[in-house]
Coordinates of N, CA and C in Angstrom, one line a residue:
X1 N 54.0 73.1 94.6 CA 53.5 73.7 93.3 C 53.9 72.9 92.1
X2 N 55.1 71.9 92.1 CA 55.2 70.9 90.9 C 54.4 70.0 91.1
X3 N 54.1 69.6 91.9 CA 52.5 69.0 92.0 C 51.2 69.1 90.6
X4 N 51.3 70.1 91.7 CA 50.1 70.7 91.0 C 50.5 71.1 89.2
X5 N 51.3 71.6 89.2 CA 51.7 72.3 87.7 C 51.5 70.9 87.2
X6 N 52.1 69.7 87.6 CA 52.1 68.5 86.8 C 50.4 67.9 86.4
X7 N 49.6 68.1 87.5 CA 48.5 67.8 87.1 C 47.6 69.1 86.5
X8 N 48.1 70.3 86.3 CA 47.4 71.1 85.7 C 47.9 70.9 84.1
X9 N 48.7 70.4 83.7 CA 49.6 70.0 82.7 C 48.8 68.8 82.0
X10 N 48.4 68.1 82.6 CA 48.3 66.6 82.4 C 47.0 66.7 81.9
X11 N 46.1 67.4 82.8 CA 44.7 67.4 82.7 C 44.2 68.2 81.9
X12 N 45.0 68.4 81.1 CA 44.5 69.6 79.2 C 44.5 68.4 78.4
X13 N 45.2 67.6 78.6 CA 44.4 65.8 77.8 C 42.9 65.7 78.2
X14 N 43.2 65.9 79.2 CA 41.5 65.1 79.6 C 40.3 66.1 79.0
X15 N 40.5 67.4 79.5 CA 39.8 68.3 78.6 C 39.5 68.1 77.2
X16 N 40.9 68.2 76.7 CA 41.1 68.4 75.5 C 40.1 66.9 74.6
X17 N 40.3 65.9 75.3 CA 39.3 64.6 74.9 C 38.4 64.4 75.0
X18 N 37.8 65.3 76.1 CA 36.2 65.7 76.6 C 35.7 66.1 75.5
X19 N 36.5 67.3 75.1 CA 36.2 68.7 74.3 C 35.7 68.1 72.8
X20 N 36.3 67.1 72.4 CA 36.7 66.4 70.9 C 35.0 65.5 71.0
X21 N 35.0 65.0 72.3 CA 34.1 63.7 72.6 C 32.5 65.0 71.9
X22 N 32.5 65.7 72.9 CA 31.5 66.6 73.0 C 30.9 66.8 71.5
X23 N 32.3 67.9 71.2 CA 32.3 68.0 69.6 C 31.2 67.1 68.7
X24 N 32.4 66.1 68.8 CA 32.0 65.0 67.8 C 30.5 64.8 68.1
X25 N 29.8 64.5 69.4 CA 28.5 63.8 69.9 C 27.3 65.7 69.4
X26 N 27.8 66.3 69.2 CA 27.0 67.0 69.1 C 26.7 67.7 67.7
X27 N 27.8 67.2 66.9 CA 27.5 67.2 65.5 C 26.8 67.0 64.8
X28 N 27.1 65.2 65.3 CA 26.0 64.6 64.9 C 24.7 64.4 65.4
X29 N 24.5 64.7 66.2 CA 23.0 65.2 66.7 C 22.7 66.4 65.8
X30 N 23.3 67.4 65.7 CA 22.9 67.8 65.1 C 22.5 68.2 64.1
X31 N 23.1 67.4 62.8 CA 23.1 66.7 61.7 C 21.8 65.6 61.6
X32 N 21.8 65.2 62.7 CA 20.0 64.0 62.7 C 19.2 64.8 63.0
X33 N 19.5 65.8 63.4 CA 18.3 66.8 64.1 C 17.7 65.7 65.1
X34 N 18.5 65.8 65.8 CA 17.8 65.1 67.1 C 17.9 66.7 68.7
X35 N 17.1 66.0 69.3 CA 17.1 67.3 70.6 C 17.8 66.8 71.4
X36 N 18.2 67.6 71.8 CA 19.2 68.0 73.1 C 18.7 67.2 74.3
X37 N 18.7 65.8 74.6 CA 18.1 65.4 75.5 C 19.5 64.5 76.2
X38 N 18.8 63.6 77.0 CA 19.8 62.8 77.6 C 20.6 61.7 76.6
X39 N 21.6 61.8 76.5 CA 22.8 61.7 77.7 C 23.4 63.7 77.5
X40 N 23.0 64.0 76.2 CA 23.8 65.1 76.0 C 24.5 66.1 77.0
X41 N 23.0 66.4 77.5 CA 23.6 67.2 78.8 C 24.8 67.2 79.6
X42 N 24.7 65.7 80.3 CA 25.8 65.4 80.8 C 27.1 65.6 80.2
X43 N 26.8 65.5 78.4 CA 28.3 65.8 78.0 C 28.4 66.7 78.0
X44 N 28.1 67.7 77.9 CA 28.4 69.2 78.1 C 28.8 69.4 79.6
X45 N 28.0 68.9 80.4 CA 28.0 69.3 82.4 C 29.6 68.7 82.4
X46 N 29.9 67.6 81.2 CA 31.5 66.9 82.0 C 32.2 67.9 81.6
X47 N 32.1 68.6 80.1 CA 33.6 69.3 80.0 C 33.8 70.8 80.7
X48 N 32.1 70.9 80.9 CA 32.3 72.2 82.0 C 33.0 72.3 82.9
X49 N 32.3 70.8 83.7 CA 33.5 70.8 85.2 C 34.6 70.2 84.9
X50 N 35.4 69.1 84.0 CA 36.7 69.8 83.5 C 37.6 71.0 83.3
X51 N 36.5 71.9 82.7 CA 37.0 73.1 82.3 C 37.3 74.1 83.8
X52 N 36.5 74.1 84.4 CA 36.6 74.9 85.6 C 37.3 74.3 86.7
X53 N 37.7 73.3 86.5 CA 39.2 72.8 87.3 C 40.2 73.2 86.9
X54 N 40.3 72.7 85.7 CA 41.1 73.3 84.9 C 41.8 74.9 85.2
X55 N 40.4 75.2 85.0 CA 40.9 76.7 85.0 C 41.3 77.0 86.9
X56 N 40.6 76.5 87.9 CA 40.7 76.5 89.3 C 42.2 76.1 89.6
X57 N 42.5 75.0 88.9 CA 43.9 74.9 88.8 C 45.2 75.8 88.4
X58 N 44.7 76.3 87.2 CA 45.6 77.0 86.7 C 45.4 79.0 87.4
X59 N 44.3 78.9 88.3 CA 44.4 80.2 88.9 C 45.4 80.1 90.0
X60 N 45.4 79.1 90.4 CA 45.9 78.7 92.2 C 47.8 78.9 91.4
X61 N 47.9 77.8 90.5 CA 49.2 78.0 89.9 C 49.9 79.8 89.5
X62 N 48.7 80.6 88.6 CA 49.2 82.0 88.6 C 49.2 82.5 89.9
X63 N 48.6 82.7 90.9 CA 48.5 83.3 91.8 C 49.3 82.8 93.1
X64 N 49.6 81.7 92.5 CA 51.2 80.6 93.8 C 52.4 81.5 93.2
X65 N 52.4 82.5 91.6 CA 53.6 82.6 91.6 C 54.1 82.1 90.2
X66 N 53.2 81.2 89.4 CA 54.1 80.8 88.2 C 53.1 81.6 87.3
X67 N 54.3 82.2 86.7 CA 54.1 83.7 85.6 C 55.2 83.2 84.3
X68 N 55.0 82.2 83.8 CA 55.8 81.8 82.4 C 55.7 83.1 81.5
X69 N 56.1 83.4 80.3 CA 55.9 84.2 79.3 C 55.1 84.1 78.4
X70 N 53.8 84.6 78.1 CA 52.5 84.4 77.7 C 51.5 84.1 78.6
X71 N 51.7 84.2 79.8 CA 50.4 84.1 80.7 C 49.4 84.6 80.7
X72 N 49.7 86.1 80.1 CA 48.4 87.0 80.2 C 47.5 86.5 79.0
X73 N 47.9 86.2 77.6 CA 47.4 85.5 77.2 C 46.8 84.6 77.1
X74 N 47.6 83.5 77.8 CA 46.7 82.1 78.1 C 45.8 82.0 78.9
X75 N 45.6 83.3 80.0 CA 44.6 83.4 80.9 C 43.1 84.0 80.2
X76 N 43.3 85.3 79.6 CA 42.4 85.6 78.6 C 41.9 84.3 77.7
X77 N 42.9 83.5 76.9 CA 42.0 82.9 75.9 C 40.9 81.9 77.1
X78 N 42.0 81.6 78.6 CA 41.6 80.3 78.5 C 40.0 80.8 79.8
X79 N 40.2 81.8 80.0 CA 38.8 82.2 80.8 C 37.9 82.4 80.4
X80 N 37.8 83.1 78.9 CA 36.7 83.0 77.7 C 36.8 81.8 77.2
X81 N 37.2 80.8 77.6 CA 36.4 79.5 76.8 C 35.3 79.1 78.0
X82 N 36.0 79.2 79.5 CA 35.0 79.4 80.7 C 33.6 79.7 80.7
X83 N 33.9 81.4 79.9 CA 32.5 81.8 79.8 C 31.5 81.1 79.2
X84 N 32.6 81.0 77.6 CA 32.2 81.0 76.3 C 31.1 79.3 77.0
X85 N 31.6 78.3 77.5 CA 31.1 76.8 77.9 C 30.3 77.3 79.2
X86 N 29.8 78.3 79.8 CA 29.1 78.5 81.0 C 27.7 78.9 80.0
X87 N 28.0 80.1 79.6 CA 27.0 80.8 78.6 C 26.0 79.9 77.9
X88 N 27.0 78.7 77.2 CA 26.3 78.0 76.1 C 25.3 76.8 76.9
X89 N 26.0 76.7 78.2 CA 25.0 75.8 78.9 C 24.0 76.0 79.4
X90 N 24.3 77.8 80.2 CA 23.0 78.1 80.7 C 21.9 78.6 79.6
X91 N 22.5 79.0 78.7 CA 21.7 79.4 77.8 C 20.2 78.2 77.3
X92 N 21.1 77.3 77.5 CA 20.3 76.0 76.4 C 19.7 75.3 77.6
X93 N 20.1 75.3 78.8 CA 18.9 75.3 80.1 C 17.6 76.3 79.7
X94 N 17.9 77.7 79.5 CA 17.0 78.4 79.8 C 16.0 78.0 78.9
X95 N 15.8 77.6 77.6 CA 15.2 77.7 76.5 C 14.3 76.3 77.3
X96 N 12.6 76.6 76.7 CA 11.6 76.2 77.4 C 11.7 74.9 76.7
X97 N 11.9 74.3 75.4 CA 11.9 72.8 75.3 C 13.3 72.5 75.1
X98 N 14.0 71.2 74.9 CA 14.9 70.5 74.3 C 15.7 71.4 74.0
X99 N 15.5 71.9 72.6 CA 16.1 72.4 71.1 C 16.7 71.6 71.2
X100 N 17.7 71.9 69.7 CA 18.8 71.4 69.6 C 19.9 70.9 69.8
X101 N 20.9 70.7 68.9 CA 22.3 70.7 69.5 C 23.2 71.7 68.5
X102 N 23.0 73.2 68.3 CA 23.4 74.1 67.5 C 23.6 75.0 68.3
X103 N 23.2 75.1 69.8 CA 23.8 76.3 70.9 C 24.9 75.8 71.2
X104 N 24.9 74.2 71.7 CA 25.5 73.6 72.3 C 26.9 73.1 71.2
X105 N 26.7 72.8 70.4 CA 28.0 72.6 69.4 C 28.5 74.0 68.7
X106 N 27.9 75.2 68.5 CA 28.9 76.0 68.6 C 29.6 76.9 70.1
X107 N 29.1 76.6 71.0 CA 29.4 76.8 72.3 C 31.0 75.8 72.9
X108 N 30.9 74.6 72.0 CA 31.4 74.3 72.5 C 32.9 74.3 71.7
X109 N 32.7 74.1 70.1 CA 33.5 74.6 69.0 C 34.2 75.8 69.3
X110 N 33.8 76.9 70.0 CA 34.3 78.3 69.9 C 35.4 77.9 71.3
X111 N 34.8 77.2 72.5 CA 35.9 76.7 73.7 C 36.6 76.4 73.0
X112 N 36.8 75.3 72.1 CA 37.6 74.4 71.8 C 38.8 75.0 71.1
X113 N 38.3 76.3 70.4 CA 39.6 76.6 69.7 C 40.1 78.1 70.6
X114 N 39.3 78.1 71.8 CA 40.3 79.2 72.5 C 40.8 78.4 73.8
X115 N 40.7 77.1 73.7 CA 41.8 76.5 74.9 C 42.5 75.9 73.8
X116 N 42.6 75.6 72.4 CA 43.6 75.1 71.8 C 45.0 76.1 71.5
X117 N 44.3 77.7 71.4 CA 44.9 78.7 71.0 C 45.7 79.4 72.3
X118 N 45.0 78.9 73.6 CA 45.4 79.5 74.9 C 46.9 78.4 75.2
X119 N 46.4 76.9 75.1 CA 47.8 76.3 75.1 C 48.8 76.6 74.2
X120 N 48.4 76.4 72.8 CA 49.6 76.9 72.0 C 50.5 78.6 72.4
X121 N 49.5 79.6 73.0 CA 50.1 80.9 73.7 C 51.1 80.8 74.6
X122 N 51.4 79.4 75.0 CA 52.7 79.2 76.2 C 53.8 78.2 76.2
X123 N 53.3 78.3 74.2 CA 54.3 77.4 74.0 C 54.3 75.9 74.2
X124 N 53.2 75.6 74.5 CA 53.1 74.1 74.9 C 52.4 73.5 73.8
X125 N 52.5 72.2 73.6 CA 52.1 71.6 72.2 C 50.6 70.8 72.8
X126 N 50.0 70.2 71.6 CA 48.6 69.8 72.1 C 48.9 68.5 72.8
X127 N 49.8 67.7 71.9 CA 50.5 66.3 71.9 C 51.6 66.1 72.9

């Protein structure tokens, strides 16, 4: 299980740089008013499946047994960013052209500050 905790530990960077990368790329798209086309997708599809490791990680760890103080919280924030990044992708699939990047950048803004808020809940720093 220190395994794992170590790489469930480790890999909130990698998220966490996804999450920024995303951010950033879809800003400014959306600021040029450009559509939601390729590469974008993909950056959304990476921090998803970060995210859901992430979180597949961090279930296996609650449910092996590690219950720190704030877990119920960090589970809550950190399963609604889950949604919150599942929602905003399928959503912006379903829609019949392109659109934007305004489902997808606040979809991904609202993750971003409930896994920043979910790590800070366990006491752990971003850095």
């Amino acid at each position: 299980m220190t395994m794992l905790f170590h790489a469930h530990s480790g890999l909130r960077y990698l998220v966490l740089l996804a999450g920024l990368i995303a951010l950033v790329w879809f800003l400014v798209g959306a600021l040029r008013g450009k559509p939601f086309v390729r590469p974008a997708p993909a950056v959304l599809a990476t921090l998803t499946g970060l995210v859901d490791l992430q979180s597949l990680l961090g279930l296996i760890l609650y449910f092996g047994g590690r219950t720190p103080p704030g877990i119920a919280g960090h589970l809550a924030l950190m399963l609604s960013a889950v949604v919150v990044l599942h929602l905003a992708s399928v959503m912006r699939r379903r829609r019949p052209q392109p659109g934007g990047f305004g489902l997808p950048l606040a979809g991904v803004a609202l993750a971003l500050a409930l896994i920043v808020l979910g790590i800070l809940s366990i006491g752990r720093g971003l850095v």
